[in-house]
mmCIF file of C-alpha atoms in Angstrom:
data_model
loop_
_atom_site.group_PDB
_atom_site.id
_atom_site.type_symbol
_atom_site.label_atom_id
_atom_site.label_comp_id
_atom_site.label_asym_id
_atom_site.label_seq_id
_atom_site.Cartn_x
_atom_site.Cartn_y
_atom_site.Cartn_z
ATOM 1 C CA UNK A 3 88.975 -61.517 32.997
ATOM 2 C CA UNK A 4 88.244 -58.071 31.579
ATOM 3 C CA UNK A 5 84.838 -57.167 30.928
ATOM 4 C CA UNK A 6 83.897 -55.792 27.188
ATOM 5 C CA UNK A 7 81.566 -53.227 25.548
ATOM 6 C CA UNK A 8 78.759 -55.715 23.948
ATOM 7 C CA UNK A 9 78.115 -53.012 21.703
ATOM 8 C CA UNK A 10 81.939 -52.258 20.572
ATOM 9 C CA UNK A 11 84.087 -55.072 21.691
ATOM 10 C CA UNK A 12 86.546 -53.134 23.341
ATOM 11 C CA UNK A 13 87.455 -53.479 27.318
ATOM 12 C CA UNK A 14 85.842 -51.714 29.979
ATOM 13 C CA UNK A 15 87.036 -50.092 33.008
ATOM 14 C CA UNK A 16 87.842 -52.070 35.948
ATOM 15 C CA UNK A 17 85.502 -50.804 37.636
ATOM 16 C CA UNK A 18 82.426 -51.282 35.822
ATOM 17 C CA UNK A 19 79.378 -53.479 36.605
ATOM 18 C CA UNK A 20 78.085 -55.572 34.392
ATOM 19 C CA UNK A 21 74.533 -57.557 35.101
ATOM 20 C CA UNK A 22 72.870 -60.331 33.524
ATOM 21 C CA UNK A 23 68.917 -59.332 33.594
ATOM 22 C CA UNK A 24 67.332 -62.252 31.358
ATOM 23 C CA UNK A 25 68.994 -65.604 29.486
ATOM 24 C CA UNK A 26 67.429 -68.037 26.704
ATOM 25 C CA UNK A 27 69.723 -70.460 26.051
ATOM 26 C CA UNK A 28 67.975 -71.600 22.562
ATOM 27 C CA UNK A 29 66.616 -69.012 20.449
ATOM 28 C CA UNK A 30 65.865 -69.103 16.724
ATOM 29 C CA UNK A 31 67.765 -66.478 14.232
ATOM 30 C CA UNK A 32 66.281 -65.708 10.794
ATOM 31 C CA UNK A 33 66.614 -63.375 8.097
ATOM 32 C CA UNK A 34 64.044 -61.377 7.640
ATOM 33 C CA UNK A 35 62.789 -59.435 4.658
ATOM 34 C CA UNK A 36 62.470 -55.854 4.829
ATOM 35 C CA UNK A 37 59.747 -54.264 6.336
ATOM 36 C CA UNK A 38 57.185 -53.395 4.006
ATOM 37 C CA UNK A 39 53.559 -52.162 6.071
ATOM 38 C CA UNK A 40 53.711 -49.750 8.538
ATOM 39 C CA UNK A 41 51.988 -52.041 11.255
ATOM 40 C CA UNK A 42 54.963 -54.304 11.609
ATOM 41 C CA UNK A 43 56.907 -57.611 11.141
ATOM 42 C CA UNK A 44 55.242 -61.013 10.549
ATOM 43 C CA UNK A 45 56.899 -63.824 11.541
ATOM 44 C CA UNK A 46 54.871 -65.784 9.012
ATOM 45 C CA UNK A 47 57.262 -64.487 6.549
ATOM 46 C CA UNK A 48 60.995 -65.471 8.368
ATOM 47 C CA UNK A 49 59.367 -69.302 8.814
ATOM 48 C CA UNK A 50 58.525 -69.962 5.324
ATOM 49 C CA UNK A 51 61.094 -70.205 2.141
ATOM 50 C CA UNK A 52 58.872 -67.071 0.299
ATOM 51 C CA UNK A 53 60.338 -64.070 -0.099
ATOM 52 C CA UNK A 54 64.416 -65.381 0.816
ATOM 53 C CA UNK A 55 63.476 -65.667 4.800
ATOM 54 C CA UNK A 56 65.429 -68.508 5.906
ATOM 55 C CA UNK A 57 66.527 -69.331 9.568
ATOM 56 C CA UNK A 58 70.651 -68.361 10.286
ATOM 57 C CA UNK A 59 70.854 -70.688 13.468
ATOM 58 C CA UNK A 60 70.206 -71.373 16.662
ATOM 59 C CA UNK A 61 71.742 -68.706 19.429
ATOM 60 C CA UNK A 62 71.372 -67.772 23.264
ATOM 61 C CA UNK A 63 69.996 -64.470 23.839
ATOM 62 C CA UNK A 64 71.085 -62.451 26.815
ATOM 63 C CA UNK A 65 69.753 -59.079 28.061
ATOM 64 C CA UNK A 66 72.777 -57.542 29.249
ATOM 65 C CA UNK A 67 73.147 -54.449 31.649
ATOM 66 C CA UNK A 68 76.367 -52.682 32.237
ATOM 67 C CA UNK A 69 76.964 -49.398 34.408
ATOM 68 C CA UNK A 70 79.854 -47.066 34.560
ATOM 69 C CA UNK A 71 80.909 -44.516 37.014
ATOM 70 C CA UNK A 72 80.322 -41.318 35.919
ATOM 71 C CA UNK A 73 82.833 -38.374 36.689
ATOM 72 C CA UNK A 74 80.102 -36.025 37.817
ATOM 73 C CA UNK A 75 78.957 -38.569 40.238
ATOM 74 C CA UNK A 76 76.755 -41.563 39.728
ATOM 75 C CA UNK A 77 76.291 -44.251 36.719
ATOM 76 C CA UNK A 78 75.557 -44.084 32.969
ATOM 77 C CA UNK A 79 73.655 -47.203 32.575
ATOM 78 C CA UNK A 80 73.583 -48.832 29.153
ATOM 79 C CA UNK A 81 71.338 -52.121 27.955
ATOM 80 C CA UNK A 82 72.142 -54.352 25.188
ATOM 81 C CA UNK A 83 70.052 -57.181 23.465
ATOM 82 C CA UNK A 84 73.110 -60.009 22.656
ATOM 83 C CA UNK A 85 73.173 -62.682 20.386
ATOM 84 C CA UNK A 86 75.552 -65.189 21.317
ATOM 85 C CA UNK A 87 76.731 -68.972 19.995
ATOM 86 C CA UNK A 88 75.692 -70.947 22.819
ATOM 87 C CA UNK A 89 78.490 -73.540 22.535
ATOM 88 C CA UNK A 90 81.383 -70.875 22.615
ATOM 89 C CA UNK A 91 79.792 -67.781 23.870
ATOM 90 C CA UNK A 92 81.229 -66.114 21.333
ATOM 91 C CA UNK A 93 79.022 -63.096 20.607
ATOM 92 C CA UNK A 94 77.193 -62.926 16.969
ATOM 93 C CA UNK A 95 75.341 -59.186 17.182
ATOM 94 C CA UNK A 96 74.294 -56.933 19.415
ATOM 95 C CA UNK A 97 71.286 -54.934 19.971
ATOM 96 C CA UNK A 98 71.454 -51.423 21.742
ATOM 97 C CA UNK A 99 68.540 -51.196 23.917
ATOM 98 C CA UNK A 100 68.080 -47.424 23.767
ATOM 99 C CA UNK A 101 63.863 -47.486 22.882
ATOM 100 C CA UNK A 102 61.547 -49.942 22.417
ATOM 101 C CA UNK A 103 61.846 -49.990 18.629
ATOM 102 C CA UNK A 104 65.226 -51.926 19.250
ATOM 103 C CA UNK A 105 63.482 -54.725 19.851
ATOM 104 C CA UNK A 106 59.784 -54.725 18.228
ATOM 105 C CA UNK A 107 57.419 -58.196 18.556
ATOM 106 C CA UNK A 108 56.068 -59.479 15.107
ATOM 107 C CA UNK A 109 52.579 -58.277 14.578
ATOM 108 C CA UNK A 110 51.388 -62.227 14.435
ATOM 109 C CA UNK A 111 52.823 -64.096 16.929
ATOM 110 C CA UNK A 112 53.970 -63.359 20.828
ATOM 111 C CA UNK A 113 56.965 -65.800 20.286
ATOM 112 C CA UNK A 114 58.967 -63.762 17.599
ATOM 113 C CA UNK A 115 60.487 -60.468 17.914
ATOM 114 C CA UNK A 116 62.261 -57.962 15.131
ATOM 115 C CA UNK A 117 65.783 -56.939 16.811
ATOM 116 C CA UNK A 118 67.969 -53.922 15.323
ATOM 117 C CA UNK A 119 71.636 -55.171 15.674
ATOM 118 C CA UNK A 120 74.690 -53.237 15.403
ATOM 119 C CA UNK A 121 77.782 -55.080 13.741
ATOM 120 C CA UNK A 122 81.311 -53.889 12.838
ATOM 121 C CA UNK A 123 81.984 -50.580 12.170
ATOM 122 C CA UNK A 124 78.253 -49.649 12.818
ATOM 123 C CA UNK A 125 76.799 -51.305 10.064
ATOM 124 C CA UNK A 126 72.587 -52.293 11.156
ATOM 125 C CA UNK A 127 70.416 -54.794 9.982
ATOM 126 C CA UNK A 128 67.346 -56.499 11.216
ATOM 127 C CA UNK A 129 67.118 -60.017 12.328
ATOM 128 C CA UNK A 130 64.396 -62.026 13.801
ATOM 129 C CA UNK A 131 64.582 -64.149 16.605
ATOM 130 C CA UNK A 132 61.897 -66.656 17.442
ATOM 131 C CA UNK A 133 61.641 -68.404 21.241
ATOM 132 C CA UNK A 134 60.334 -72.202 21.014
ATOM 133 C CA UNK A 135 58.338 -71.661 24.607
ATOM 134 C CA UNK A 136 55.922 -68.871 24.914
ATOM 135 C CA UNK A 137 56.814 -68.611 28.593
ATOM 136 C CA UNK A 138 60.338 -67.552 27.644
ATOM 137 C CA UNK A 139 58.867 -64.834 25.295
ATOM 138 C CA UNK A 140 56.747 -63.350 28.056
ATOM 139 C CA UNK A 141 60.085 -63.496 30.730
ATOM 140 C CA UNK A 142 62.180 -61.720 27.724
ATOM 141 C CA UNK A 143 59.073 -58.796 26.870
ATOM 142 C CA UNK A 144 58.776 -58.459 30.788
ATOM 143 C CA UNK A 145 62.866 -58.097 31.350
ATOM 144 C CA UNK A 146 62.591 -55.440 28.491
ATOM 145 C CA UNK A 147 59.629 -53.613 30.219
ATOM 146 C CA UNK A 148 62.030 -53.403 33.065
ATOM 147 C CA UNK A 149 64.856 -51.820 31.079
ATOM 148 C CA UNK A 150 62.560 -48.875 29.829
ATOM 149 C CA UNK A 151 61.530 -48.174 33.551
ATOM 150 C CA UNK A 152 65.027 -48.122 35.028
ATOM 151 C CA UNK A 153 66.075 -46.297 31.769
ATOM 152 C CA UNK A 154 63.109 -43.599 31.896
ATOM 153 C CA UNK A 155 61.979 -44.024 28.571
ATOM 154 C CA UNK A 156 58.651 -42.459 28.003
ATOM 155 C CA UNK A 157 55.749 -42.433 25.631
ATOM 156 C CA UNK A 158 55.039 -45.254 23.500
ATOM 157 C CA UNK A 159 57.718 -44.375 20.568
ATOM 158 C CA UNK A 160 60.398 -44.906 24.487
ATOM 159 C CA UNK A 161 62.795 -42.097 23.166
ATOM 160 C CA UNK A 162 64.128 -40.538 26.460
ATOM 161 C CA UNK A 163 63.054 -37.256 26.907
ATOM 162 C CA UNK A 164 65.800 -34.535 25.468
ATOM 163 C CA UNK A 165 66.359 -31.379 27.881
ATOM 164 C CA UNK A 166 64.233 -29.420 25.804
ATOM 165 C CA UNK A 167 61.403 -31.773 26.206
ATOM 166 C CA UNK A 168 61.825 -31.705 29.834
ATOM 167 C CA UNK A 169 61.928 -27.896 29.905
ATOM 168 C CA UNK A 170 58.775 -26.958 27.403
ATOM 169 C CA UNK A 171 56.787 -29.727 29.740
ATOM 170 C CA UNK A 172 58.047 -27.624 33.053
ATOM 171 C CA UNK A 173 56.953 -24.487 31.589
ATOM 172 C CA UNK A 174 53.489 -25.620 30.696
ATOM 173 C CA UNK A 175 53.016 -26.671 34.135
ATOM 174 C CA UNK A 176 53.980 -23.427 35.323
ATOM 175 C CA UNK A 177 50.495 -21.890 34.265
ATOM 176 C CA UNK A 178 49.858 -18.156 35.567
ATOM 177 C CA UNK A 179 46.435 -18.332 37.837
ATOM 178 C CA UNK A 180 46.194 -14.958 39.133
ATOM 179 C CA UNK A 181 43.365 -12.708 38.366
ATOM 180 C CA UNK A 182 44.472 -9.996 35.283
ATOM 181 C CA UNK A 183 42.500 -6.680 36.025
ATOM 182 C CA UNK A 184 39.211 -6.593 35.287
ATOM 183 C CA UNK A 185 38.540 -10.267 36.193
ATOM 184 C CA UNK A 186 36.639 -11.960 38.813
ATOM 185 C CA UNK A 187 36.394 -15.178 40.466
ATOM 186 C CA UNK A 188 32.961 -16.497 41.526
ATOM 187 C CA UNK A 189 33.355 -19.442 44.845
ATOM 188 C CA UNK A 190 30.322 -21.858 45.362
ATOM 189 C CA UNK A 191 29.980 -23.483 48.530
ATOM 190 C CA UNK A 192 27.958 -26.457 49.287
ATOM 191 C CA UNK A 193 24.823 -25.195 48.038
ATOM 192 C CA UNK A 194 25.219 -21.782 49.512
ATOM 193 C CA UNK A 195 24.235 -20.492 46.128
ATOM 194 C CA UNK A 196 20.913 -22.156 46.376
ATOM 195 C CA UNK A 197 20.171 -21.666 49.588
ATOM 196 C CA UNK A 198 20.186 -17.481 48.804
ATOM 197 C CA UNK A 199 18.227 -17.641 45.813
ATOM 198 C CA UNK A 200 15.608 -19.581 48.029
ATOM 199 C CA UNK A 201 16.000 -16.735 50.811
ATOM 200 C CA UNK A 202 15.469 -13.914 48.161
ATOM 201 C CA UNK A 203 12.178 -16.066 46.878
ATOM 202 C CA UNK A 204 11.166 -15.959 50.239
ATOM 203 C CA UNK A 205 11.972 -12.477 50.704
ATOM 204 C CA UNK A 206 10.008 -11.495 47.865
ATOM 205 C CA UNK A 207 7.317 -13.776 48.540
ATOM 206 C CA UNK A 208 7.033 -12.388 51.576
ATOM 207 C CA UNK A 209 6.696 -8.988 50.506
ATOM 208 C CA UNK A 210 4.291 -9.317 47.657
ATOM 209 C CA UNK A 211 2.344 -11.383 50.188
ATOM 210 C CA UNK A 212 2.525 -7.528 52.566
ATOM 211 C CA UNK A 213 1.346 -5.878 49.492
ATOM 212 C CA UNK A 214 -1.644 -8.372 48.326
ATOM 213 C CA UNK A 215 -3.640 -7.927 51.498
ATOM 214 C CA UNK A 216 -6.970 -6.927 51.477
ATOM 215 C CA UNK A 217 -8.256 -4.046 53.012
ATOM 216 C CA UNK A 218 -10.494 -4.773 56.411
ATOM 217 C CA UNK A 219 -14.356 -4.652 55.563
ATOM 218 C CA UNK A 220 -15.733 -1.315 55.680
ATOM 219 C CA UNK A 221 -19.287 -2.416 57.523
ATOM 220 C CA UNK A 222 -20.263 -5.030 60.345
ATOM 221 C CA UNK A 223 -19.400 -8.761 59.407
ATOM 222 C CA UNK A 224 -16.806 -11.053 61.179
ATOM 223 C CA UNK A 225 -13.711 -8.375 60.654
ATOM 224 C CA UNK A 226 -12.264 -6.715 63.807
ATOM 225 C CA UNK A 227 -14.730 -3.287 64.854
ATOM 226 C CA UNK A 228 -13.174 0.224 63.710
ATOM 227 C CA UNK A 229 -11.841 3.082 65.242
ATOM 228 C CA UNK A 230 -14.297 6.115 65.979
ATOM 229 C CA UNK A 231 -12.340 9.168 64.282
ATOM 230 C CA UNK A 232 -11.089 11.943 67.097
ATOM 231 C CA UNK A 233 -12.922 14.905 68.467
ATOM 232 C CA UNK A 234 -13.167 18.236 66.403
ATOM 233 C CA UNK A 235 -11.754 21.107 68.100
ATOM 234 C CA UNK A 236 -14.732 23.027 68.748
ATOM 235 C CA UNK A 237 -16.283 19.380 70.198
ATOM 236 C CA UNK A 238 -13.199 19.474 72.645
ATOM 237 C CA UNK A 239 -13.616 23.257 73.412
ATOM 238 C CA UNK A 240 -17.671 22.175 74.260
ATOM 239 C CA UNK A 241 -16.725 19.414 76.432
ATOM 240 C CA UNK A 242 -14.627 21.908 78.595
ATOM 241 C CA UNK A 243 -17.333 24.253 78.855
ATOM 242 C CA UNK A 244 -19.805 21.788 80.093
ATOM 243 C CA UNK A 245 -17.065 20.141 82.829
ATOM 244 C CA UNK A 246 -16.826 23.590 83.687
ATOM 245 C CA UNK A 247 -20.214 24.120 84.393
ATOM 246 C CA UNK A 248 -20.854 21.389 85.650
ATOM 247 C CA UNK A 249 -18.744 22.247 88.459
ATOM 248 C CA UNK A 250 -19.655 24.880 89.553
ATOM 249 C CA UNK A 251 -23.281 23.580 90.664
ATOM 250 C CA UNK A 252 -21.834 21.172 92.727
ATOM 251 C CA UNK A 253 -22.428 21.750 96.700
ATOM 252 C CA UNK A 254 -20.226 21.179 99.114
ATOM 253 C CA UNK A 255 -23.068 19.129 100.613
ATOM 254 C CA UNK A 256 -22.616 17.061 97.555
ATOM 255 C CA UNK A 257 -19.427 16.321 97.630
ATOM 256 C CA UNK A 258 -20.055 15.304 101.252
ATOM 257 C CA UNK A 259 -18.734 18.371 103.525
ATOM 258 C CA UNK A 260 -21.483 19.942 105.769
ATOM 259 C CA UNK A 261 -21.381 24.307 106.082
ATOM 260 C CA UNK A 262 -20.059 23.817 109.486
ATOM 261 C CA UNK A 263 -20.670 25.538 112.585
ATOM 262 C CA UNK A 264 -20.048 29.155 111.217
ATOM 263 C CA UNK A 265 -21.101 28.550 107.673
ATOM 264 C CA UNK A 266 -17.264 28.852 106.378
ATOM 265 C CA UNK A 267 -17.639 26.048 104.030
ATOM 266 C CA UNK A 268 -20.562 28.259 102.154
#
């Protein structure tokens, strides 16, 4: 059986892949007024008979995955939301999934969801689609959490980033570090900093302690005994006059010599 485009009906290559990532077989389909705050849907409004909400019917929802080969190598991977009759499988609408505002929950209830179907020739509307188990709602939210990762949609709007995107995000990464001239670059290591300004109080401690000394007493007391001040030059020139002297009165008797026999020690 040939496989078709959920989104356009028409047959797919042979050898494309198709996947089935989440199935409901009973979900509720309903009309929905348009949207008229900027915070969302409320499902309040598609279960009540104000404002022309009424139910459609009763579908199966299928989150459908299909992957072609692409001629540069790889897949093109594509996601669609599908609304089927679940007697038949004949499909009602589709959804695209390319961002999360495909598919958007209502802003009062986790069991009902706003979906953005595409019909024939292109034409859009908005449905909602309610799930009777809450369990099934949190399967189908986490299946579409799934999508956006394996389709890389970003950022909380989910558009997939454009080239441009990409290449304004590269270049703000590439950010210049290098000194310009006339700049410096000041490195602290472990405390290093702190440690030298306690060195340099030391330092200057230390030398303010050399210059608040006091003097050594003048007089007696407990401080250490002074130096006499040197000889004059004339006192030296005295001293030498009176060694001189002094010599020459010694006897050879008293440096302990005797005149000997002929008197040639006189």
């Amino acid at each position: 059986m040939t496989s078709l485009d959920p989104s356009t009906s028409l047959p797919l290559p042979a050898d494309a892949i198709q996947r089935v990532l989440f199935v409901a077989p009973k979900v509720h389909v309903y009309q929905i007024p348009p949207l008229t705050s900027t915070k969302g849907h409320t499902a309040a409004h598609w279960t009540t008979n104000t404002q022309g909400a009424r139910e459609i019917f009763t579908a199966r929802l299928r989150i459908l995955e299909t992957a072609l080969p692409s001629p540069t190598g790889g897949e093109a991977v594509t996601t669609a939301v599908l609304l089927e009759d679940g007697g038949s499988g004949e499909l009602f609408a589709a959804a695209p999934y390319a961002s999360p505002a495909a598919v958007e929950q209502a802003i009062d209830s986790s069991r009902f969801f706003a979906v953005r179907v595409v019909g024939e020739g292109g034409m859009k509307a908005t449905l909602g689609i309610g799930f009777e188990e809450r369990s099934e709602a949190v399967d189908f939210n986490i299946s579409l959490q799934d999508v956006r990762k394996a389709l890389g949609m970003q950022g909380h709007g989910g558009e997939k980033k454009g080239k441009k995107a990409v290449e304004r995000e590269r270049e703000a990464g590439k950010k210049d570090f290098s000194l310009k001239e006339g700049e410096t670059i000041t490195v602290n290591i472990g405390g290093r900093g702190r440690r030298q300004k306690e060195d340099g109080a030391s330092m200057r401690s230390d030398s303010d302690a050399l210059f608040s000394i006091k003097p050594p007493p003048s007089g007696g007391g407990g401080g250490m005994p002074t130096l006499a001040p040197p000889p004059s030059a004339s006192e030296v020139k005295a001293e030498k006059r009176r060694s001189r002297e002094m010599s020459q009165q010694v006897s050879a008797q008293d440096l302990g010599f005797d005149d000997g026999e002929f008197g040639e020690f006189q």
